[in-house]
Amino acid sequence: MSRLLAVFALFSVAAVAVLYYAGVDTLNTLSPQGCRMSWMWPTYILQSRFDHSWTPLARRYSLWLYREGNLENNELHGSPVLFIPGNAGSSHQVRSIASSAANQYFSSPYQVAPEFANQGYTGLDFFAVEFNEDLSAFHGPTIDSETEYTSRAIDYILSLYPPQTSILVMGHSMGGIVATALLPHPNISAIITMSTPHTLPPVRFDRRIDHIYADNLQALGSDPTPILSLCGGATDLMIPSESCILPSFNNSEGLGSLYRRTVFTSALEGCWTGVGHLAMVWCHQVRWRIARAALEIAASSSPEARAAVMDRWLRDGHTLPPARSPSGILQLHPGEFDLVAPNQRLLVRDPMDSRAYLLPLRMSKEGAADTKFVLYASQGSVPPIAPHRPLPFTVTVYICPDSGVETHVCSPLTPSTLNLIPSPIPGAPFPVPNEGTDESEGVVLYEADVPLTPGSHIAVKIENGDGRGWVFGGFASCEPVLANVNLASLLLSSLRIQVPSGVRTGISLPALPANALLAYRLTPGYHPESVCTDNNLLLPLLTHISHPTETHYYPLAPSFHRGILLHTHASGPYITSAHLIGHELIIHSSGECFVNEIVLSVDWWASIGRWGSRYATAAACWAVGVVGIILWDLWGSVEGGAPIASVWASLQFFVRRRMPWLILLSFLISLLPLRVGLWLGNGGDIVFAPLAVLLLPITFGIVCVTWLLLLTLLWPLQQILKRFGREDVGSRRPLATVASMGLIFLVIFILVPWQVAFLGCWLIHLYTCAASLAALSRCQSYHHAGTEAVPLVPHSSSPDPATPRHSDDTARSAATAHAALVKLVNAHLHFLLFMTWLLPLAAPVLAVWVRTLATAGLTTPFDGDHNFLYVAPFLVLVEALSGGDADRYVKVLFEKKERVSPRWGLAALAGVAFFAGPRTTYLVFETASAVMGWMVLRRIGPLYWGGRSTVSRSE
């Protein structure tokens, strides 16, 4: 390996290590998890009557009923719920949600809790399908099998209940894809998905998965079934959470408003934390809300009512709750209220009984026509919003126009914002690791835009106070601070933004990219006169909104030591989004500790941690493209009369001649407004053009490392074969070859997937390469030994003058044989590198097949992967190159002249790998198979089937 290649190899290894550790560090820096562990008393009951008479897949999968062992018996007693696990998931994952539902519904064994008794509620019967941890994310036919089995499972479950019974379906990860694929279904009441990649398959090696996603997209846009998607955010390292966002639709089919809601757990009221992929089903702050929603959905009779239930229990504050304003007019007579002095804020600590407070509207010095009234109620309620276990006091807000009399006549003031926000514990990390937020915590945020009318007042009425909690309110500007910050200004340095003080300060960043590939560091600065202590009512709290469905909260007080990293999933690679730029920041505070500036910069470590998981597939496809270009260059040089170079020489040629131009070209291509499914999926955004410049050298370095690993693997095989192997494999026998090839095709067509055959091809060719290297090593030994035996001058006793001429002929013959063997070995090794990089594109389905054999044996067929045409060209090529006459095939393959050479198929393969491969990865192998088919049919085939006469004509 040359120094230059070594530099690229070391660079790629270092880059991969940085990408990996930065990605893992996301859990510590970008989005830590604060989830309380859930506990249960599980019992699982096999539904043995759901057997092969219902579906042949009953031999492969199973259906279970969950029971909380200490609370309920094994009899059906409520409404059915079906849980669908995801990729490599288990039916046992239902236990956390099912246990929470049972513990909420039953106060003691077999005793319904007073909250649900005589209220029209029933318990829940949680069923779960068991897919034996199938790797469904890798394989479309496996998803189809799971969907078919689940559909029949629903039919069986509903047969156990009265007619017209509906069923709630929950899906985790790829289980959500299966759940959506069930639509349309007349008996599914609602679907709740958890950490489900709705818009982008996480693994894209199978064309049929794209077909399933396309069908699901159509169902999402037309079926009236309410669907809610819960997303874990950056804490979920297994899927990009931008793919978890349900697509929005303009419904034009007269179905009314489709309920498609996406809720990030970082915004989920009472949760306020990122949640990992697997933790989504057991995180207590999430599971009890899902369980409570399920209990009420079962008692709802219409899609609208079910949607309202999900909005109530799985709220993120982006929409207003159903109006529950106080009825009637509030009349306040003198002595029935306290008047807050002008320019003062409302502060009521430990409210007792009931009391009303009047805040006069003050005219704006800037001439604004409106102001924003902001109110915070700690652990109380502003109906209908409250913590799950609130304090008794309630707060209602009214607007009181100037009536000219002492009695104020007030009407309810409709809020523009009404939601629950966190109240982090001073001095403790937020969220608290392994604990998170308690159900009683939270501050109700009320905001309303009020026209500035002289003499008008805001009335705040507090009722049922018991001496706990506090209420704080005041006025703020409706207009945010506008900061025209763009990414270019942050790349070179940080930027300071001055922040005015107040109970609520909005900051708009309309030009800053909102992309999952970027993270920004925010550092607050405090006014010198600020008093930031644990006794403050509400320490500064930052709300970050980058998408209509995504909100993050960050404490800004000095006592919170973790850095603030702003991140988003508003857009991302290969995701179509209308929210490419723009961030909104809001600082909430009670005023004692106020932030007077924020400093923004790009956090490169956190940003790099976002790149690896999103471009790993692109790197694998680009590696195929790199190897395709290397083979294209090699083929061209051989057609020009040059010998077949070694792989190291080909890599050296690529890095010196092709790499500089490809880097420049990749940057220019990244500027083109391509659709998001092509190239790196960024639609020509100049901000992300340097990623291509970075990815290409990393990919090439990985190819170099791969070749070094292959040589390391070949060396022991070469030594064994050199010592014990045969020197000549011998010529093939056409009849036997045809019979064996036909048998292989038949086995693929009936029994094994073609991916198994490709792995066999790779192993055979690996052995062929080792045997060729061993033969070359023996040839070199013989050649050197023969050279040493030739005398420098003729022996005086040699009477035959022809003897030296004979020795010269022998030497020339040996040199020719050695050169031919070198050419053959180099050709073998180039094809080995090529097939090695195609192997990862076939390996996932191979893993699915092995998994299916391990769990279900041969009881069910492995559908969908028996097209032997995918692998037939590789089988023929490997068989041809493994015989004793392989040199003839190499000669005709590379040296035959044609107007349109199959060499150009390699250029087409490189184009597909670079442009389409990262999003539609399956196209890379399909194109490679087509290119190899072209080679075999035009070059190998005539010689392979026609014998020596063909090669003599070609020569």
XYZ file of N, CA and C in Angstrom, residues 92 308 373 438 541:
15
model
N -43.973 -9.745 23.963
C -43.867 -9.380 25.381
C -43.716 -7.874 25.587
N -60.464 13.199 19.684
C -60.457 14.116 20.826
C -59.802 13.482 22.041
N -51.166 38.851 26.848
C -51.266 38.565 28.261
C -50.782 37.139 28.506
N -42.631 13.911 37.266
C -43.745 13.301 37.993
C -45.067 13.807 37.420
N -36.994 29.538 31.103
C -37.223 28.286 30.388
C -37.312 28.596 28.907
